[in-house]
Amino acid sequence: MDVVHLMPSFSLTHFVLVSILAASIALFRRSSSQMPSLSVVRAANAAFSPSYPPTAIFVGGTSGIGQAMAETFGNYTQGNGRIIIVGRNRASAESILSKLPPSKIPGAPHEFVQCDLTLMRNVEKATKDLLARVPKVNYLVMSPGIMTMSGRDETEEGIDKKFAVHYYARWKFTRDLIPALERAKDEGEDAKVLSVLAAGITGPIDLNDLGLKKGFTLTQAGLQAPTYNDLMIESFAALYPKLTFIHSAPGIVRTTLMATSPSPLLRATSSLLLGLTYPFSRSPAVCAEWMWYGVWNTAKSRSESPDAKGSTSIPGAWRIGEKGQDVGLTRYFGSEEARKKLWEHTEEAVRVKEA
């Protein structure tokens, strides 16, 4: 993800204003005085030492936040965990994995699974492959992103590419891999799903135009995809109460997503925007420390802590901020009706049609 991870699909004007304002809000509303220092967080993360070798899948892990989270996980587990990176760039993934301590788990090396997330048939192929070879999953981390100023850009499956990457592919990865997540939990291990997008930076959704086929604008797409993610984690938490589902807002992170955008204007202004937001932003490595801290410490499952009920209206569903903190119901637009209608819409939208 990029410095605009907060609002993935805004016009340039909105992007500048919202990025700076959101950063200021993050600095003051989500006060660092209520959170431990980064050194304390790193020490807490370094203490992560489960009695079993965990398996972590990183969807969108070939760059940015996903890459940093994979690297952080690898450095802390020191080969006593399995890392699977899912994305498009094989060369990048292999470079990342080559620099990490190799897996010490017999028959379970670190690996890369190639997948263009804009097409649900590709997601289904990837998840079937994973389920056939990976007996359990402890952490499913999803952070793929796309930065573009184009309008609705449908795939051949009828889904806008931005929505496909920021929501539909994440939903399908989660649903398809539930058996492996539940298997880990049944064996007494941690099992959590993290979707990195924009928790607490959301907007109301139109239940009569889910997927924005009729009223698509970049602003609406940028606001509604995070709300879809809120509803997604709640729906999964309600259906699978043994598991923990998390939607996070990473803050403003310095990555290359904007510089590699298909939109020439975004590429041309990426350096300027990086400079403007630099005082408010953080490196992917620092972001990864806070995200893992939130996963391992804030967002606890009910089996880990009887008092850990979740931060939304559904137990087991959490919304966390840029320092891993619980953001509660900040700018929350969920409801039972919205969850039901979005779930039904999504089931149909991601269904892979026979050729």
CSV table of C-alpha atoms in Angstrom, one decimal:
chain,number,residue,atom,x,y,z
A,1,MET,CA,0.0,0.0,0.0
A,2,ASP,CA,1.0,3.6,-0.3
A,3,VAL,CA,1.0,7.0,1.4
A,4,VAL,CA,-2.6,7.1,0.3
A,5,HIS,CA,-3.5,3.7,1.8
A,6,LEU,CA,-6.1,5.6,3.8
A,7,MET,CA,-8.1,6.5,0.7
A,8,PRO,CA,-7.1,4.2,-2.1
A,9,SER,CA,-9.0,5.7,-5.0
A,10,PHE,CA,-9.4,9.5,-4.6
A,11,SER,CA,-8.9,12.3,-7.1
A,12,LEU,CA,-5.6,14.0,-6.7
A,13,THR,CA,-7.1,17.0,-4.9
A,14,HIS,CA,-9.0,14.8,-2.4
A,15,PHE,CA,-5.9,12.7,-2.1
A,16,VAL,CA,-3.7,15.5,-0.9
A,17,LEU,CA,-6.2,17.0,1.5
A,18,VAL,CA,-7.4,13.8,2.9
A,19,SER,CA,-3.9,12.4,3.4
A,20,ILE,CA,-2.7,15.4,5.3
A,21,LEU,CA,-5.9,15.8,7.3
A,22,ALA,CA,-6.1,12.1,8.1
A,23,ALA,CA,-2.5,12.1,9.3
A,24,SER,CA,-3.2,15.0,11.6
A,25,ILE,CA,-6.3,13.3,13.0
A,26,ALA,CA,-4.3,10.2,13.5
A,27,LEU,CA,-1.6,12.1,15.4
A,28,PHE,CA,-4.1,13.8,17.8
A,29,ARG,CA,-7.2,11.6,18.0
A,30,ARG,CA,-5.4,8.3,18.3
A,31,SER,CA,-2.9,9.8,20.8
A,32,SER,CA,0.4,8.1,21.0
A,33,SER,CA,0.4,8.8,24.7
A,34,GLN,CA,-2.1,6.0,25.1
A,35,MET,CA,0.1,3.5,23.3
A,36,PRO,CA,3.5,2.0,24.2
A,37,SER,CA,6.6,3.3,22.5
A,38,LEU,CA,7.9,1.7,19.3
A,39,SER,CA,10.8,0.2,21.3
A,40,VAL,CA,8.3,-1.4,23.7
A,41,VAL,CA,6.3,-2.7,20.7
A,42,ARG,CA,9.4,-4.2,19.2
A,43,ALA,CA,10.3,-5.9,22.4
A,44,ALA,CA,6.8,-7.3,22.7
A,45,ASN,CA,6.8,-8.6,19.2
A,46,ALA,CA,10.3,-10.1,19.7
A,47,ALA,CA,8.8,-12.2,22.5
A,48,PHE,CA,6.4,-13.9,20.0
A,49,SER,CA,7.4,-17.5,20.4
A,50,PRO,CA,4.5,-19.9,19.9
A,51,SER,CA,5.0,-23.6,20.9
A,52,TYR,CA,4.1,-24.6,17.3
A,53,PRO,CA,5.5,-23.5,13.9
A,54,PRO,CA,2.9,-21.0,12.6
A,55,THR,CA,2.0,-20.6,8.9
A,56,ALA,CA,1.3,-17.1,7.5
A,57,ILE,CA,-0.1,-16.2,4.1
A,58,PHE,CA,0.6,-12.7,2.8
A,59,VAL,CA,-1.8,-11.7,0.0
A,60,GLY,CA,-0.2,-8.7,-1.7
A,61,GLY,CA,3.1,-9.5,0.0
A,62,THR,CA,5.4,-8.7,-2.9
A,63,SER,CA,5.8,-5.0,-1.9
A,64,GLY,CA,4.8,-2.3,0.6
A,65,ILE,CA,3.1,-3.2,3.9
A,66,GLY,CA,2.6,-6.8,2.9
A,67,GLN,CA,6.3,-7.3,2.2
A,68,ALA,CA,7.2,-5.6,5.5
A,69,MET,CA,4.8,-7.8,7.4
A,70,ALA,CA,6.2,-10.9,5.8
A,71,GLU,CA,9.8,-9.8,6.6
A,72,THR,CA,8.9,-8.9,10.1
A,73,PHE,CA,7.2,-12.3,10.7
A,74,GLY,CA,10.2,-14.1,9.2
A,75,ASN,CA,12.7,-12.3,11.3
A,76,TYR,CA,10.8,-12.9,14.5
A,77,THR,CA,10.1,-16.6,13.8
A,78,GLN,CA,13.7,-17.3,12.5
A,79,GLY,CA,12.7,-20.1,10.3
A,80,ASN,CA,10.3,-21.6,12.9
A,81,GLY,CA,7.3,-20.5,10.8
A,82,ARG,CA,6.2,-20.9,7.2
A,83,ILE,CA,5.7,-17.9,4.9
A,84,ILE,CA,3.6,-18.0,1.7
A,85,ILE,CA,3.5,-14.8,-0.4
A,86,VAL,CA,0.7,-14.4,-2.9
A,87,GLY,CA,0.9,-11.8,-5.6
A,88,ARG,CA,1.9,-11.1,-9.2
A,89,ASN,CA,5.6,-10.4,-9.0
A,90,ARG,CA,7.5,-13.7,-8.8
A,91,ALA,CA,10.9,-12.0,-8.9
A,92,SER,CA,10.1,-9.7,-6.1
A,93,ALA,CA,8.7,-12.5,-3.9
A,94,GLU,CA,11.7,-14.7,-4.5
A,95,SER,CA,14.0,-11.9,-3.6
A,96,ILE,CA,12.1,-11.2,-0.4
A,97,LEU,CA,12.1,-14.9,0.6
A,98,SER,CA,15.8,-15.4,-0.2
A,99,LYS,CA,16.7,-12.8,2.4
A,100,LEU,CA,14.7,-14.4,5.2
A,101,PRO,CA,15.8,-17.3,7.5
A,102,PRO,CA,14.7,-20.4,5.6
A,103,SER,CA,11.9,-22.5,6.9
A,104,LYS,CA,13.0,-25.2,9.4
A,105,ILE,CA,9.7,-27.0,9.0
A,106,PRO,CA,10.1,-30.4,7.2
A,107,GLY,CA,8.3,-30.4,3.9
A,108,ALA,CA,7.0,-26.8,4.3
A,109,PRO,CA,9.4,-24.3,2.7
A,110,HIS,CA,8.6,-20.6,2.2
A,111,GLU,CA,7.0,-20.2,-1.2
A,112,PHE,CA,5.4,-17.9,-3.7
A,113,VAL,CA,1.9,-18.4,-5.2
A,114,GLN,CA,1.3,-16.3,-8.3
A,115,CYS,CA,-2.1,-14.7,-8.6
A,116,ASP,CA,-3.6,-11.7,-10.3
A,117,LEU,CA,-6.2,-10.7,-7.7
A,118,THR,CA,-8.4,-8.7,-10.0
A,119,LEU,CA,-10.0,-12.0,-11.3
A,120,MET,CA,-11.9,-14.2,-8.9
A,121,ARG,CA,-11.1,-17.3,-11.0
A,122,ASN,CA,-7.4,-16.7,-10.3
A,123,VAL,CA,-8.2,-16.4,-6.6
A,124,GLU,CA,-10.1,-19.6,-6.6
A,125,LYS,CA,-7.3,-21.4,-8.4
A,126,ALA,CA,-4.8,-20.1,-5.8
A,127,THR,CA,-6.9,-21.0,-2.8
A,128,LYS,CA,-7.6,-24.5,-4.1
A,129,ASP,CA,-3.9,-25.0,-4.6
A,130,LEU,CA,-3.1,-23.8,-1.1
A,131,LEU,CA,-5.8,-25.9,0.6
A,132,ALA,CA,-4.4,-29.0,-1.2
A,133,ARG,CA,-0.9,-28.4,0.1
A,134,VAL,CA,-1.2,-26.4,3.3
A,135,PRO,CA,-2.8,-28.3,6.2
A,136,LYS,CA,-3.4,-25.2,8.4
A,137,VAL,CA,-3.1,-21.4,8.3
A,138,ASN,CA,-2.5,-19.3,11.4
A,139,TYR,CA,-2.4,-15.9,9.9
A,140,LEU,CA,-4.0,-14.7,6.7
A,141,VAL,CA,-2.7,-11.1,6.0
A,142,MET,CA,-4.2,-9.3,3.1
A,143,SER,CA,-2.9,-5.9,2.0
A,144,PRO,CA,-3.1,-5.7,-1.9
A,145,GLY,CA,-3.6,-2.3,-3.3
A,146,ILE,CA,-4.2,-0.4,-6.5
A,147,MET,CA,-3.8,3.3,-7.1
A,148,THR,CA,-5.5,4.8,-10.1
A,149,MET,CA,-7.5,7.9,-11.1
A,150,SER,CA,-9.5,6.0,-13.7
A,151,GLY,CA,-13.2,5.6,-13.3
A,152,ARG,CA,-15.0,2.3,-13.1
A,153,ASP,CA,-12.7,-0.2,-14.8
A,154,GLU,CA,-14.5,-3.6,-15.0
A,155,THR,CA,-12.8,-6.9,-15.4
A,156,GLU,CA,-14.3,-9.5,-17.7
A,157,GLU,CA,-16.0,-10.8,-14.6
A,158,GLY,CA,-17.9,-7.6,-14.2
A,159,ILE,CA,-16.1,-6.3,-11.1
A,160,ASP,CA,-14.3,-3.0,-10.9
A,161,LYS,CA,-10.6,-3.6,-10.5
A,162,LYS,CA,-10.2,-1.4,-7.5
A,163,PHE,CA,-13.0,-3.1,-5.6
A,164,ALA,CA,-11.7,-6.5,-6.7
A,165,VAL,CA,-8.3,-5.8,-5.0
A,166,HIS,CA,-9.6,-3.9,-2.0
A,167,TYR,CA,-12.5,-6.1,-1.2
A,168,TYR,CA,-13.8,-9.0,-3.3
A,169,ALA,CA,-10.5,-10.9,-3.6
A,170,ARG,CA,-10.0,-10.5,0.2
A,171,TRP,CA,-13.5,-11.8,0.9
A,172,LYS,CA,-12.9,-14.9,-1.3
A,173,PHE,CA,-9.4,-15.6,0.1
A,174,THR,CA,-10.9,-15.5,3.6
A,175,ARG,CA,-13.9,-17.7,2.8
A,176,ASP,CA,-12.0,-20.3,0.8
A,177,LEU,CA,-9.3,-20.7,3.4
A,178,ILE,CA,-11.6,-21.0,6.4
A,179,PRO,CA,-11.0,-24.8,6.6
A,180,ALA,CA,-7.3,-24.3,7.1
A,181,LEU,CA,-7.8,-21.5,9.6
A,182,GLU,CA,-10.3,-23.6,11.6
A,183,ARG,CA,-7.9,-26.5,11.6
A,184,ALA,CA,-5.2,-24.4,13.2
A,185,LYS,CA,-7.7,-23.3,15.9
A,186,ASP,CA,-8.9,-26.8,16.5
A,187,GLU,CA,-5.3,-27.8,17.2
A,188,GLY,CA,-5.1,-25.1,19.9
A,189,GLU,CA,-3.2,-22.6,17.8
A,190,ASP,CA,-3.8,-18.9,16.9
A,191,ALA,CA,-5.9,-18.3,13.8
A,192,LYS,CA,-6.5,-14.7,12.7
A,193,VAL,CA,-7.3,-12.8,9.5
A,194,LEU,CA,-6.1,-9.3,8.9
A,195,SER,CA,-7.3,-7.0,6.1
A,196,VAL,CA,-5.2,-3.9,5.9
A,197,LEU,CA,-7.1,-1.0,4.4
A,198,ALA,CA,-8.8,1.9,6.2
A,199,ALA,CA,-10.7,0.9,9.4
A,200,GLY,CA,-12.3,4.1,10.8
A,201,ILE,CA,-11.9,6.0,7.5
A,202,THR,CA,-15.1,4.8,5.9
A,203,GLY,CA,-18.4,6.1,4.5
A,204,PRO,CA,-22.1,5.0,4.2
A,205,ILE,CA,-22.9,2.5,1.5
A,206,ASP,CA,-25.8,2.3,-0.9
A,207,LEU,CA,-27.4,-1.1,-0.4
A,208,ASN,CA,-29.2,-0.7,-3.7
A,209,ASP,CA,-25.9,-0.2,-5.6
A,210,LEU,CA,-23.4,-2.6,-4.1
A,211,GLY,CA,-20.3,-2.6,-6.1
A,212,LEU,CA,-21.2,0.8,-7.5
A,213,LYS,CA,-22.3,-0.4,-10.9
A,214,LYS,CA,-24.6,2.6,-11.2
A,215,GLY,CA,-23.2,5.4,-9.2
A,216,PHE,CA,-19.4,4.9,-9.3
A,217,THR,CA,-17.1,7.8,-8.4
A,218,LEU,CA,-13.5,7.6,-7.1
A,219,THR,CA,-14.6,9.3,-3.8
A,220,GLN,CA,-17.4,6.8,-3.2
A,221,ALA,CA,-15.1,3.8,-4.1
A,222,GLY,CA,-12.5,5.1,-1.7
A,223,LEU,CA,-15.0,5.4,1.1
A,224,GLN,CA,-17.1,2.4,0.5
A,225,ALA,CA,-14.4,-0.3,0.1
A,226,PRO,CA,-13.3,0.1,3.8
A,227,THR,CA,-17.0,-0.1,4.9
A,228,TYR,CA,-17.3,-3.4,2.9
A,229,ASN,CA,-14.2,-4.6,4.8
A,230,ASP,CA,-15.9,-3.7,8.2
A,231,LEU,CA,-19.0,-5.7,7.2
A,232,MET,CA,-16.8,-8.5,5.9
A,233,ILE,CA,-15.0,-9.1,9.1
A,234,GLU,CA,-18.2,-8.9,11.1
A,235,SER,CA,-20.0,-11.4,8.9
A,236,PHE,CA,-17.1,-13.9,9.1
A,237,ALA,CA,-16.8,-13.4,12.8
A,238,ALA,CA,-20.5,-14.2,13.3
A,239,LEU,CA,-20.2,-17.4,11.1
A,240,TYR,CA,-16.9,-18.6,12.5
A,241,PRO,CA,-16.8,-17.6,16.2
A,242,LYS,CA,-13.6,-19.6,17.0
A,243,LEU,CA,-11.6,-17.3,14.7
A,244,THR,CA,-10.6,-13.6,14.9
A,245,PHE,CA,-11.1,-11.2,12.0
A,246,ILE,CA,-9.4,-7.8,11.9
A,247,HIS,CA,-9.7,-4.7,9.7
A,248,SER,CA,-6.8,-2.2,10.2
A,249,ALA,CA,-5.9,1.3,9.1
A,250,PRO,CA,-2.1,1.5,8.8
A,251,GLY,CA,-1.8,5.3,8.6
A,252,ILE,CA,0.3,7.0,5.9
A,253,VAL,CA,3.0,4.6,4.8
A,254,ARG,CA,5.9,5.4,2.5
A,255,THR,CA,5.7,2.8,-0.3
A,256,THR,CA,5.9,2.7,-4.1
A,257,LEU,CA,2.3,2.1,-4.9
A,258,MET,CA,1.7,5.6,-6.2
A,259,ALA,CA,5.0,5.7,-8.1
A,260,THR,CA,3.9,2.5,-10.0
A,261,SER,CA,0.3,3.6,-10.6
A,262,PRO,CA,-1.1,3.2,-14.1
A,263,SER,CA,-2.2,6.8,-13.9
A,264,PRO,CA,0.5,9.1,-15.3
A,265,LEU,CA,-0.5,12.1,-13.1
A,266,LEU,CA,-0.2,10.0,-9.9
A,267,ARG,CA,3.2,8.7,-11.0
A,268,ALA,CA,4.4,12.2,-11.8
A,269,THR,CA,3.3,13.7,-8.5
A,270,SER,CA,4.3,10.8,-6.3
A,271,SER,CA,7.6,12.4,-5.1
A,272,LEU,CA,5.8,15.6,-4.3
A,273,LEU,CA,3.2,13.9,-2.2
A,274,LEU,CA,5.7,11.7,-0.5
A,275,GLY,CA,7.6,14.9,0.5
A,276,LEU,CA,4.4,16.6,1.8
A,277,THR,CA,3.3,13.7,3.9
A,278,TYR,CA,6.8,12.7,5.1
A,279,PRO,CA,6.4,14.3,8.6
A,280,PHE,CA,3.2,12.3,9.1
A,281,SER,CA,4.2,9.1,7.5
A,282,ARG,CA,6.2,6.0,8.5
A,283,SER,CA,8.2,3.3,6.8
A,284,PRO,CA,6.7,0.0,5.9
A,285,ALA,CA,8.9,-1.7,8.5
A,286,VAL,CA,7.7,0.5,11.3
A,287,CYS,CA,4.1,0.0,10.1
A,288,ALA,CA,4.6,-3.8,10.2
A,289,GLU,CA,5.7,-3.7,13.8
A,290,TRP,CA,2.5,-1.8,14.8
A,291,MET,CA,0.3,-4.1,12.7
A,292,TRP,CA,1.8,-7.3,14.2
A,293,TYR,CA,1.5,-5.7,17.7
A,294,GLY,CA,-2.2,-5.2,17.1
A,295,VAL,CA,-2.7,-8.7,15.8
A,296,TRP,CA,-0.8,-10.4,18.6
A,297,ASN,CA,-1.8,-8.1,21.5
A,298,THR,CA,-4.9,-6.0,20.8
A,299,ALA,CA,-7.1,-8.3,18.7
A,300,LYS,CA,-7.4,-11.3,20.9
A,301,SER,CA,-9.8,-14.2,20.3
A,302,ARG,CA,-12.3,-15.1,22.9
A,303,SER,CA,-10.4,-18.3,23.6
A,304,GLU,CA,-7.3,-16.3,24.3
A,305,SER,CA,-9.1,-13.9,26.7
A,306,PRO,CA,-12.6,-14.2,28.0
A,307,ASP,CA,-12.8,-10.4,28.0
A,308,ALA,CA,-11.7,-10.0,24.4
A,309,LYS,CA,-15.1,-9.6,22.7
A,310,GLY,CA,-14.1,-7.5,19.7
A,311,SER,CA,-14.4,-3.8,18.9
A,312,THR,CA,-17.5,-3.9,16.7
A,313,SER,CA,-21.0,-5.1,17.4
A,314,ILE,CA,-19.9,-8.7,16.5
A,315,PRO,CA,-17.7,-10.6,19.0
A,316,GLY,CA,-14.4,-11.6,17.3
A,317,ALA,CA,-14.4,-8.7,14.8
A,318,TRP,CA,-11.8,-6.0,15.4
A,319,ARG,CA,-11.0,-2.6,13.9
A,320,ILE,CA,-7.5,-1.4,14.7
A,321,GLY,CA,-5.6,1.8,14.0
A,322,GLU,CA,-2.1,2.7,12.8
A,323,LYS,CA,-0.5,1.8,16.2
A,324,GLY,CA,-2.4,-1.5,16.5
A,325,GLN,CA,-5.0,0.1,18.9
A,326,ASP,CA,-8.7,-0.6,19.0
A,327,VAL,CA,-10.5,2.2,17.2
A,328,GLY,CA,-13.9,0.9,18.2
A,329,LEU,CA,-16.8,2.3,16.2
A,330,THR,CA,-15.1,5.3,14.8
A,331,ARG,CA,-16.9,6.2,11.6
A,332,TYR,CA,-18.8,2.9,11.6
A,333,PHE,CA,-21.6,2.3,9.1
A,334,GLY,CA,-22.5,-1.3,9.8
A,335,SER,CA,-25.9,-2.9,10.4
A,336,GLU,CA,-27.4,-6.3,10.3
A,337,GLU,CA,-29.2,-5.5,7.1
A,338,ALA,CA,-26.0,-4.2,5.4
A,339,ARG,CA,-24.1,-7.3,6.4
A,340,LYS,CA,-26.8,-9.6,5.0
A,341,LYS,CA,-27.2,-7.7,1.7
A,342,LEU,CA,-23.5,-7.3,1.1
A,343,TRP,CA,-22.8,-11.0,1.9
A,344,GLU,CA,-25.5,-12.1,-0.6
A,345,HIS,CA,-24.2,-9.7,-3.2
A,346,THR,CA,-20.6,-10.8,-2.7
A,347,GLU,CA,-21.4,-14.5,-2.9
A,348,GLU,CA,-22.9,-13.9,-6.4
A,349,ALA,CA,-20.2,-11.5,-7.5
A,350,VAL,CA,-17.2,-13.8,-6.7
A,351,ARG,CA,-18.9,-17.0,-8.0
A,352,VAL,CA,-16.7,-18.3,-10.7
A,353,LYS,CA,-18.7,-19.1,-13.8
A,354,GLU,CA,-17.8,-22.2,-15.9
A,355,ALA,CA,-16.1,-21.3,-19.2
